[in-house]
Short mmCIF file of C-alpha atoms and ligand atoms in Angstrom, two decimals:
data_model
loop_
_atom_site.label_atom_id
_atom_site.label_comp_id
_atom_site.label_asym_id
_atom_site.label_seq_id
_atom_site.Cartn_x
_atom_site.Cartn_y
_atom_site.Cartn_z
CA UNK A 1086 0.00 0.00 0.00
CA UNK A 1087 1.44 3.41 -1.00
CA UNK A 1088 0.91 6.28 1.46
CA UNK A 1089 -2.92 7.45 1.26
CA UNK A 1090 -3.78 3.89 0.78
CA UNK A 1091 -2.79 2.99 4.22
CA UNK A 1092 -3.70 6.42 5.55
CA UNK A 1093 -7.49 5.55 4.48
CA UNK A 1094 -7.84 2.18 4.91
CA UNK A 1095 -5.19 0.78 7.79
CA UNK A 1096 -7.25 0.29 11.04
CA UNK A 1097 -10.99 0.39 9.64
CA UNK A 1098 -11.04 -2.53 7.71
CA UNK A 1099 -15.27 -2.84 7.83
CA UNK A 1100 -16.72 -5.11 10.22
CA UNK A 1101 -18.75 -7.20 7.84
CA UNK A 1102 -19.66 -9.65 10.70
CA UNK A 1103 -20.77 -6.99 12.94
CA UNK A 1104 -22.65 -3.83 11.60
CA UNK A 1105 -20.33 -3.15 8.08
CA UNK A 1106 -19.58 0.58 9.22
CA UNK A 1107 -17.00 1.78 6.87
CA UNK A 1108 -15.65 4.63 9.55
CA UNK A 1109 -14.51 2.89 12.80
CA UNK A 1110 -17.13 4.27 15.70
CA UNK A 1111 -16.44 6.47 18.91
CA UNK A 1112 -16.43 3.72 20.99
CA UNK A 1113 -17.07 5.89 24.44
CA UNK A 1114 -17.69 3.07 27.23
CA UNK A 1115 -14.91 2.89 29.73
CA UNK A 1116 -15.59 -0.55 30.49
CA UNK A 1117 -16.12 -3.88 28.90
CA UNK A 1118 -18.16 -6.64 29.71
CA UNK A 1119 -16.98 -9.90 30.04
CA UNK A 1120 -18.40 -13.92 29.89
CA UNK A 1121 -16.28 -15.34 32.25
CA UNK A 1122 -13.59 -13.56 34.86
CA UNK A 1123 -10.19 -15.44 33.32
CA UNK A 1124 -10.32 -13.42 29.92
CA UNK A 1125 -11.82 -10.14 28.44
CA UNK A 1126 -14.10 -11.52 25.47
CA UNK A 1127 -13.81 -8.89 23.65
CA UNK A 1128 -10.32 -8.01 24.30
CA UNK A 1129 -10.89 -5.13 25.79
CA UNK A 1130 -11.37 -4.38 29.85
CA UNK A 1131 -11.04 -0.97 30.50
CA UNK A 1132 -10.77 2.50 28.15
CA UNK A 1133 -7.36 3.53 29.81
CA UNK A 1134 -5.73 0.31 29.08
CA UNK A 1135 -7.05 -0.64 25.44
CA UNK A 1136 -10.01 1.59 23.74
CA UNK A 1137 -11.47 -0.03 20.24
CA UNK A 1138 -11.30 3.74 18.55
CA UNK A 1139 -7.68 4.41 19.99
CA UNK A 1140 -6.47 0.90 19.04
CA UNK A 1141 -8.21 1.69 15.06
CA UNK A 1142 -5.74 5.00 15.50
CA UNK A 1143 -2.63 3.47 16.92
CA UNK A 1144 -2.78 1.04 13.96
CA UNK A 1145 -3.04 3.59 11.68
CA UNK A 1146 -0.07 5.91 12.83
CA UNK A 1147 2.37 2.91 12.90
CA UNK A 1148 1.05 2.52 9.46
CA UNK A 1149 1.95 5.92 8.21
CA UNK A 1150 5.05 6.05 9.75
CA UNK A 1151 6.11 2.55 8.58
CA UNK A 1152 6.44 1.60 11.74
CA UNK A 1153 5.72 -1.84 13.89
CA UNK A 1154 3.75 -0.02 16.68
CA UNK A 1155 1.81 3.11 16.92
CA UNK A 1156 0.42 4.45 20.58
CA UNK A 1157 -1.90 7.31 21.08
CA UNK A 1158 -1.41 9.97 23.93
CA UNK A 1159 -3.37 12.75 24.98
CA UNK A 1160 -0.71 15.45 24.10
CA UNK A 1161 2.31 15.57 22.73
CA UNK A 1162 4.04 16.67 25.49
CA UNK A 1163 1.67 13.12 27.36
CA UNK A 1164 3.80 11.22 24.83
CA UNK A 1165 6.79 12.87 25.67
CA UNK A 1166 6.74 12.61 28.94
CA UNK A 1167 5.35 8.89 29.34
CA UNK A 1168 8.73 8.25 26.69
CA UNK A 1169 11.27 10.16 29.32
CA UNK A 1170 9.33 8.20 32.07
CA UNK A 1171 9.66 4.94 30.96
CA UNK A 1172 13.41 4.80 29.39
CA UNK A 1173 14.87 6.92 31.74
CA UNK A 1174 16.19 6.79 35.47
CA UNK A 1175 17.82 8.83 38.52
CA UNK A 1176 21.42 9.75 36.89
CA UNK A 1177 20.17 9.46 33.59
CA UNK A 1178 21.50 12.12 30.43
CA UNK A 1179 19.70 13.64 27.39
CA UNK A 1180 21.73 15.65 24.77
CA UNK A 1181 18.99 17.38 23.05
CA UNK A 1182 19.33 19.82 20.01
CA UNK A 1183 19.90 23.50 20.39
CA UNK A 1184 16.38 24.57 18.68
CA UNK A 1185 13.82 22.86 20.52
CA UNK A 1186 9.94 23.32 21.40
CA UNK A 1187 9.44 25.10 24.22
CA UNK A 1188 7.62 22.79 25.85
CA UNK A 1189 10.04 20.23 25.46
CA UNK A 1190 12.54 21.90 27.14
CA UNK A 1191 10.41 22.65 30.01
CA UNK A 1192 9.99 19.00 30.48
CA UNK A 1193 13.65 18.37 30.64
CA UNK A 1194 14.17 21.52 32.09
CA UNK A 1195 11.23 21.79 35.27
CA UNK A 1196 10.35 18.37 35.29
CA UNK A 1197 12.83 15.63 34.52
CA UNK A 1198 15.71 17.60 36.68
CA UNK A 1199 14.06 16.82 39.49
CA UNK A 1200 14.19 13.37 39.09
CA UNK A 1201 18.34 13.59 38.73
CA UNK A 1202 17.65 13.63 34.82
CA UNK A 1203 20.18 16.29 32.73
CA UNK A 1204 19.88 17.18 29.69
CA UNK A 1205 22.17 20.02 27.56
CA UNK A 1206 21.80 21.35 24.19
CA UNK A 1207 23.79 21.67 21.43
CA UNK A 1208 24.05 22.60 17.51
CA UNK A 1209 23.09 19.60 15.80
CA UNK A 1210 23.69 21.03 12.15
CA UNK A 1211 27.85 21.54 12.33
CA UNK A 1212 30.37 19.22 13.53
CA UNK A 1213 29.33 17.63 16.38
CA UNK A 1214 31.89 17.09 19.42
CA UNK A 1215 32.00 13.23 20.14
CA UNK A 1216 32.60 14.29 24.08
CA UNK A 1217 28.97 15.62 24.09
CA UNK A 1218 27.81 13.07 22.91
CA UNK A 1219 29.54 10.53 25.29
CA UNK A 1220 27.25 8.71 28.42
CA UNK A 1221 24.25 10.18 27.15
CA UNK A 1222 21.42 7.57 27.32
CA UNK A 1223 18.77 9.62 24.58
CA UNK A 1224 19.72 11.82 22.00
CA UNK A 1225 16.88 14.23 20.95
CA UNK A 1226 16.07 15.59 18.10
CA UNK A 1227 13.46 18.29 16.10
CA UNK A 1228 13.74 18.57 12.27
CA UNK A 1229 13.09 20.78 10.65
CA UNK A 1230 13.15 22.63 13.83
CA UNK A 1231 11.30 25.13 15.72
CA UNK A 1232 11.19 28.48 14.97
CA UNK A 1233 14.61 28.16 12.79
CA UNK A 1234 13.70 25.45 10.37
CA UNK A 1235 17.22 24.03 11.08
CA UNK A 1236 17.65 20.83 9.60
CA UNK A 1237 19.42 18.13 11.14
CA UNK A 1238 21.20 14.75 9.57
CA UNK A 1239 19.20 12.40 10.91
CA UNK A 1240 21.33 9.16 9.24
CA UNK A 1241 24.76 11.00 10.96
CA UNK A 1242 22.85 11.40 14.88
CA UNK A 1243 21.65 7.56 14.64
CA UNK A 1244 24.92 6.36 13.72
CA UNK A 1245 26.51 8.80 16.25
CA UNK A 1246 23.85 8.07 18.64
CA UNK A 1247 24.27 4.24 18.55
CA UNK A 1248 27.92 4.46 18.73
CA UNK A 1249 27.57 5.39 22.85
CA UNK A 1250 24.81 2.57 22.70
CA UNK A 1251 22.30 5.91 23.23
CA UNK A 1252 18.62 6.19 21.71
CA UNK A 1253 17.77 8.38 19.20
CA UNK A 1254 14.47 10.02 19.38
CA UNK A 1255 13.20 12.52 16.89
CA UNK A 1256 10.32 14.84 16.69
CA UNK A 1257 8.81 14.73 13.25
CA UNK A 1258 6.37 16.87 14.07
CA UNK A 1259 6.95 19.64 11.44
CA UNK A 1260 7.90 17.03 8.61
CA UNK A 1261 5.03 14.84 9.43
CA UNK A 1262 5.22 11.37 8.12
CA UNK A 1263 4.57 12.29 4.95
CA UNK A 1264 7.46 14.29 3.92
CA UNK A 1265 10.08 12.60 6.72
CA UNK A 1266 9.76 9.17 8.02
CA UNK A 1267 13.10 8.72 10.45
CA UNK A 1268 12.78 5.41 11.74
CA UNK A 1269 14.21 4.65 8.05
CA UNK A 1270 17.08 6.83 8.65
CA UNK A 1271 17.73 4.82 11.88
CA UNK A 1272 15.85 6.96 14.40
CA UNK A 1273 14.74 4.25 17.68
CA UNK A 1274 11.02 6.67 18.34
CA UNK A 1275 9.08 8.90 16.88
CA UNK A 1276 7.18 11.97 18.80
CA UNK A 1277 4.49 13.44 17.22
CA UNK A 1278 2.23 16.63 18.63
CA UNK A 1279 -0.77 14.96 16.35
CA UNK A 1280 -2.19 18.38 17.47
CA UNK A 1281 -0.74 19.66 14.58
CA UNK A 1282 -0.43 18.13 11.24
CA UNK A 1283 -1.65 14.68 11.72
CA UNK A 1284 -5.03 15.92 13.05
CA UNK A 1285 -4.80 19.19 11.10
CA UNK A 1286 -8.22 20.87 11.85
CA UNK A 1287 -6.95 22.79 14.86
CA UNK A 1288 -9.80 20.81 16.92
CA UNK A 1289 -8.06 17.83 18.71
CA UNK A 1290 -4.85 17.67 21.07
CA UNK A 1291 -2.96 14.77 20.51
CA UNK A 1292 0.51 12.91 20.77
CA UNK A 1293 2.29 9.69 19.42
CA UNK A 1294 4.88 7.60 19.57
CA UNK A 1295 6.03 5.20 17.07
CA UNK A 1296 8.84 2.65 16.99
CA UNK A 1297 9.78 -0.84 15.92
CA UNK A 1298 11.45 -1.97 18.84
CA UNK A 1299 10.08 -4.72 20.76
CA UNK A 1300 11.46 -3.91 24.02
CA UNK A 1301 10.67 -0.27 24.05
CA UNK A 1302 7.28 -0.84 22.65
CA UNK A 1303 7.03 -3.29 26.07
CA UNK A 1304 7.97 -0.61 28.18
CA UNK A 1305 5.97 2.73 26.42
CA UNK A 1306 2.35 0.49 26.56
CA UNK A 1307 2.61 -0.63 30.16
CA UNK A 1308 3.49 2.91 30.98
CA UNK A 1309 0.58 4.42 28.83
CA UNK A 1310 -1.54 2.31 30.82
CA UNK A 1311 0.16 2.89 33.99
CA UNK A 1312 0.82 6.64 33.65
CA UNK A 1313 -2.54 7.20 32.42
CA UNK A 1314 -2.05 10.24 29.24
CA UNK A 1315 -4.18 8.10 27.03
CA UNK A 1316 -6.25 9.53 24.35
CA UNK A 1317 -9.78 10.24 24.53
CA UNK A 1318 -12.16 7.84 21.88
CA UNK A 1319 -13.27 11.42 20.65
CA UNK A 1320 -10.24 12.54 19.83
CA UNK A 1321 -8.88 9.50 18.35
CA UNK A 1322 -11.92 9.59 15.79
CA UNK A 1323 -11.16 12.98 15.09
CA UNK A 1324 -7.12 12.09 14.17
CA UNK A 1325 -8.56 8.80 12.29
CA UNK A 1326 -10.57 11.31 10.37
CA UNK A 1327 -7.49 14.09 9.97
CA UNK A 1328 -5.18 11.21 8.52
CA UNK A 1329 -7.54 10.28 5.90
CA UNK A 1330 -6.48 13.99 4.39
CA UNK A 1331 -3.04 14.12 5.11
CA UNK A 1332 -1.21 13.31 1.77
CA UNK A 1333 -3.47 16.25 -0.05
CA UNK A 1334 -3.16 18.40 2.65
CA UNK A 1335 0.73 18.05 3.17
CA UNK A 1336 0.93 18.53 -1.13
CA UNK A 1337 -0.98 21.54 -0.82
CA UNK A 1338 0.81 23.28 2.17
CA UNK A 1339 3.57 22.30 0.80
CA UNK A 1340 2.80 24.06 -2.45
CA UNK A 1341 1.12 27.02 -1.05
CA UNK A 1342 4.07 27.66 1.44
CA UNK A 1343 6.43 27.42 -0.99
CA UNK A 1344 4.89 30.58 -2.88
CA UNK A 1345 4.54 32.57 0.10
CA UNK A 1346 8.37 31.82 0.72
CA UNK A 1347 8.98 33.22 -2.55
CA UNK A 1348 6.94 36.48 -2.41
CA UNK A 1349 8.78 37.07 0.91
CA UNK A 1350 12.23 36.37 -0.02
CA UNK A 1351 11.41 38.95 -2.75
CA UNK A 1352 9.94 41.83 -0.47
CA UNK A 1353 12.63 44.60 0.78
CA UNK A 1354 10.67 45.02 4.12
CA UNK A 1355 12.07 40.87 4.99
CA UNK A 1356 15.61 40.44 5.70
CA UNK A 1357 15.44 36.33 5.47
CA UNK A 1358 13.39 33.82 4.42
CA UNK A 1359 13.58 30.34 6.59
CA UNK A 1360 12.30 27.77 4.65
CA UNK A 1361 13.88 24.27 3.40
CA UNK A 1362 12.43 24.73 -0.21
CA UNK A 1363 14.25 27.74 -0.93
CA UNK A 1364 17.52 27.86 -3.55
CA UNK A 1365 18.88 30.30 -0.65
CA UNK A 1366 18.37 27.61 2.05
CA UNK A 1367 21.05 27.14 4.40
CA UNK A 1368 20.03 23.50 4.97
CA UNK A 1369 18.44 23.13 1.50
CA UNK A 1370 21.31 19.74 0.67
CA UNK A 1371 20.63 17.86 3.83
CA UNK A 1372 16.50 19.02 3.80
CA UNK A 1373 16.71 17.62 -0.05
CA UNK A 1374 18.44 14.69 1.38
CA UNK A 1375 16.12 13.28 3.93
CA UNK A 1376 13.09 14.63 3.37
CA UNK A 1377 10.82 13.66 0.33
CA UNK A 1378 8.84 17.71 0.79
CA UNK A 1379 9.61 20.33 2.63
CA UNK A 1380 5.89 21.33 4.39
CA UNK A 1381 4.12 23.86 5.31
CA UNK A 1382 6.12 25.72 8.12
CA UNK A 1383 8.70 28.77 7.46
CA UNK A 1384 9.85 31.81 9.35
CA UNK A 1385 11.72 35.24 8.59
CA UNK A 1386 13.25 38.25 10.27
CA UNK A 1387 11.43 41.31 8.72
CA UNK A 1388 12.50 44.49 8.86
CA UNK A 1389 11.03 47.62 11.26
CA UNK A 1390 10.33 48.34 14.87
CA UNK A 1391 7.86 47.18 17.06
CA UNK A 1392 4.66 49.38 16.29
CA UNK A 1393 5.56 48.66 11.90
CA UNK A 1394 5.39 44.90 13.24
CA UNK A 1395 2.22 45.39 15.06
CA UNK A 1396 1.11 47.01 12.43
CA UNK A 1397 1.57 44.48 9.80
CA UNK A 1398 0.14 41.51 12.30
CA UNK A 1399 -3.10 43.87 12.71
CA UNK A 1400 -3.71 44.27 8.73
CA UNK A 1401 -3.42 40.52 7.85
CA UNK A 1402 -6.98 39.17 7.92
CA UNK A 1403 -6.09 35.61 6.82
CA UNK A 1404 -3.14 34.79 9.10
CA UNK A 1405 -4.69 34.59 12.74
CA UNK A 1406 -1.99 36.23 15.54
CA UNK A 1407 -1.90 32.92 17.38
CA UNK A 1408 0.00 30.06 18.42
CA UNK A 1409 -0.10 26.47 17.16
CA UNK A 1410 0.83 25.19 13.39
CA UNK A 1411 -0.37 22.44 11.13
CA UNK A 1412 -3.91 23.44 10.43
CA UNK A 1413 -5.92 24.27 7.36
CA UNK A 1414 -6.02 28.16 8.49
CA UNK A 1415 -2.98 30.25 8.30
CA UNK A 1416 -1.48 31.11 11.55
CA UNK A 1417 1.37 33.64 12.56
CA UNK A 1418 3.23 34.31 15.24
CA UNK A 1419 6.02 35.61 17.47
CA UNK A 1420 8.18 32.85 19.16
CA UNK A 1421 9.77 35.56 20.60
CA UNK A 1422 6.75 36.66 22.90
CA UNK A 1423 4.82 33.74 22.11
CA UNK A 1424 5.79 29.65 21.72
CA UNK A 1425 9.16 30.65 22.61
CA UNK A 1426 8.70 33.00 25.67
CA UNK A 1427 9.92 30.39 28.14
CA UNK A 1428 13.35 29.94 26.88
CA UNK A 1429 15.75 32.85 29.04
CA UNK A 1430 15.77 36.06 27.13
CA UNK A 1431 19.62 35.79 26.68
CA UNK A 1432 19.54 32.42 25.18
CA UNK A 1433 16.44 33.51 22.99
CA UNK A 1434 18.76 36.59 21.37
CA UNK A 1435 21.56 34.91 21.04
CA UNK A 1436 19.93 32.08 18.62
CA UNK A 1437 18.46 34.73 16.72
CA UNK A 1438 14.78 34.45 17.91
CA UNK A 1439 14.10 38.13 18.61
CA UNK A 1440 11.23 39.95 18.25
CA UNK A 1441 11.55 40.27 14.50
CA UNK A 1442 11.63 36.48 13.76
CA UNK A 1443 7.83 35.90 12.51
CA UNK A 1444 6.71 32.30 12.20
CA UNK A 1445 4.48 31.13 9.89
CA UNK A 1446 1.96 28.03 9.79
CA UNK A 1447 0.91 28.66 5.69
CA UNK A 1448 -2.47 26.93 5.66
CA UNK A 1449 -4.83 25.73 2.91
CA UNK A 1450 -6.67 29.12 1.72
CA UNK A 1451 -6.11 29.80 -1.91
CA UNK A 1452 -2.14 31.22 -2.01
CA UNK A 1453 -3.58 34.48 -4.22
CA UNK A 1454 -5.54 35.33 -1.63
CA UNK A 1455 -2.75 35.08 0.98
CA UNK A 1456 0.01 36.81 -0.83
CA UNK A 1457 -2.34 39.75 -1.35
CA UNK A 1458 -3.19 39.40 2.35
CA UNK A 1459 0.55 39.62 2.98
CA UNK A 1460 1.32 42.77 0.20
CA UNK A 1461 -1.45 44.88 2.00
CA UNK A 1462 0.02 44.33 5.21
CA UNK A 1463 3.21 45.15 4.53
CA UNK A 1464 1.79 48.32 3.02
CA UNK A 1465 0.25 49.47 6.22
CA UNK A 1466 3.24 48.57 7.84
CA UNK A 1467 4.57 51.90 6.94
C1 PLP B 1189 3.21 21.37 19.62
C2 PLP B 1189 4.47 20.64 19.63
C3 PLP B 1189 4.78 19.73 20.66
C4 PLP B 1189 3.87 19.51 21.85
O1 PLP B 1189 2.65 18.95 21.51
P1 PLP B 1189 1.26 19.26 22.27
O2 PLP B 1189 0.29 18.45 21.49
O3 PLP B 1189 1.03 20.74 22.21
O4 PLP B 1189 1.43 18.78 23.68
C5 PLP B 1189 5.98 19.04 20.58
N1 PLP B 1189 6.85 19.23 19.55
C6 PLP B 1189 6.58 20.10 18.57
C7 PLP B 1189 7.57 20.27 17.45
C8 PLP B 1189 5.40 20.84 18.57
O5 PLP B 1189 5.17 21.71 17.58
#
């Protein structure tokens, strides 16, 4: 099965013995009843530990993602947590890369210190020194990454990773399995925020994890079940639904994105365009590389002070000011006082995310209609 083949069909195979439904139902109850006490009959027992709808869902993202097992959180940051949880202990190390999601790093940062887990960052585009890299029991990893669009070699980390016997986890988030599937490159797991992409309607939070290993599959599903970040049957019909679209929808940001990086690139008010598409590209080799598209997300330091910025956010009236990415509307906004307030101010300026770094989520409106959107804002801008 080729890509949308599996996205549509993996997981609701119709029930022709039961009621034929083409779309897998919201199975809601939290508990299953049972003919005898040795067994569940159904194979299910109780909604945290197996849910019909979720397990339809987990089939289907392990499809998508090539990958042996698929599980279903209720967050992204659920997943990533119930990962750290559950392959890490009291002495443990992460080396994570330098442009991260906030969020993530407030995990490492405010939540797995204080279980005597460390973590540092570091530039995982250059050279990387092998000392850093040494003891470390996960290597982490966001490409194309957040706000930057840095792109990382994901072949060169697993190789260095597995060298110091550490795991390499990447956040594909941004790619989505469409455009990037890691576990080929020799990733270990896969983190999605299925909040974004996957779902793509801006109307369900979600996370995943994906991965072929047996033993860390053994350890992630007793922990989902033991932890508890499971996702709701709701939601998981509303991902199974958001799947269905993703090839077209991943084509068409793609497509649409691409434009908008190319009206901007070509505007004096925008210093640089941050996008993996682009000619200009810093990363444009390694993007071309590893990545079959180059999606829908793409940032760029424009030009003016404060009040020209507000100005320009004020006029668009297709780009919402708000935070978020991956859905069919067109979002913008400032990592700098938004998504990426929580990372120390210093830090912030020195990478370069200041307040004149815009992000963009291009979504699915007609790309005329957005470039003009963008040419009168940068008009009132003055
Ligand atoms: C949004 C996001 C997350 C966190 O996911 P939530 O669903 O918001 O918990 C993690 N990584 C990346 C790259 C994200 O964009």
């Amino acid at each position: 099965m080729r890509f949308s083949t599996k996205a549509i069909h993996t997981g609701e195979e119709p029930d022709l013995d039961g009621k034929g439904d083409v779309v897998v139902p919201i199975h809601i109850s939290t508990t299953f009843a049972r003919m005898n006490p040795e067994i569940p009959t159904g194979g299910y027992e109780y909604t945290r530990t197996g849910n019909p709808t979720r397990k339809a869902l987990e089939e289907k993202l392990a499809a998508i993602e090539d990958a042996k097992y698929g599980l279903a959180f209720s967050s992204g940051l659920a997943a990533e947590s119930t990962l750290l949880l559950s392959l890490l202990k009291k002495g443990d190390e992460i080396v994570a890369s330098d442009d991260l999601y906030g969020g993530t790093r407030r995990i490492f940062e405010s939540v797995m210190k204080n279980f005597g887990v460390n973590y540092i960052t570091t530039d995982m585009t250059g050279e990387i020194d092998e000392r850093i890299m040494k003891g470390k029991n996960i290597v982490w990893l966001e490409t194309p990454s957040n706000p930057l669009m840095k792109v990382i070699d994901i072949k060169k980390m697993a190789e260095m990773a597995h060298d110091n016997s550490s795991i390499l986890v990447v956040d594909n988030t941004f790619a989505s399995p469409y455009f990037q599937n890691p576990l080929k490159l020799g990733a270990d797991v896969i983190i999605h925020s299925t909040t974004k992409y996957i779902n793509g309607h801006s109307d369900s939070l979600g996370g995943a994890i994906m991965v072929n290993d047996d033993n860390i599959h053994e350890k992630l599903k007793f922990n989902q079940n033991a932890i508890g970040a499971v996702l709701s049957p709701f939601d998981s019909f509303l991902t199974l639904r958001g799947i269905k679209t993703l090839q077209v929808r991943m084509e068409r940001h793609q497509s649409n994105a691409m434009k908008v990086a190319e009206f901007l690139e070509g505007r004096k008010e925008v210093e640089s365009v941050y996008y993996p598409g682009l000619q200009s590209f810093k990363y444009k080799e390694i993007a071309m590389k590893q990545m079959s598209g180059y999606g829908g997300m793409l940032s760029f330091h424009i030009k003016g002070k404060r009040e020209n910025i507000n100005n320009f956010l004020r006029t668009l009236k297709y780009f919402s000011l708000a935070e978020s990415l991956g859905g069919v509307e067109s979002l913008i906004e400032i990592p700098y006082f938004m998504t990426h307030s929580s990372i120390p101010e210093e830090e912030r300026r020195k990478k370069g995310i200041s307040e004149n770094l815009i992000r963009v989520s291009v979504g699915l409106e007609d790309v005329e209609d957005l470039i003009l959107d963008l040419e009168n804002a940068f008009t009132a801008m003055r």
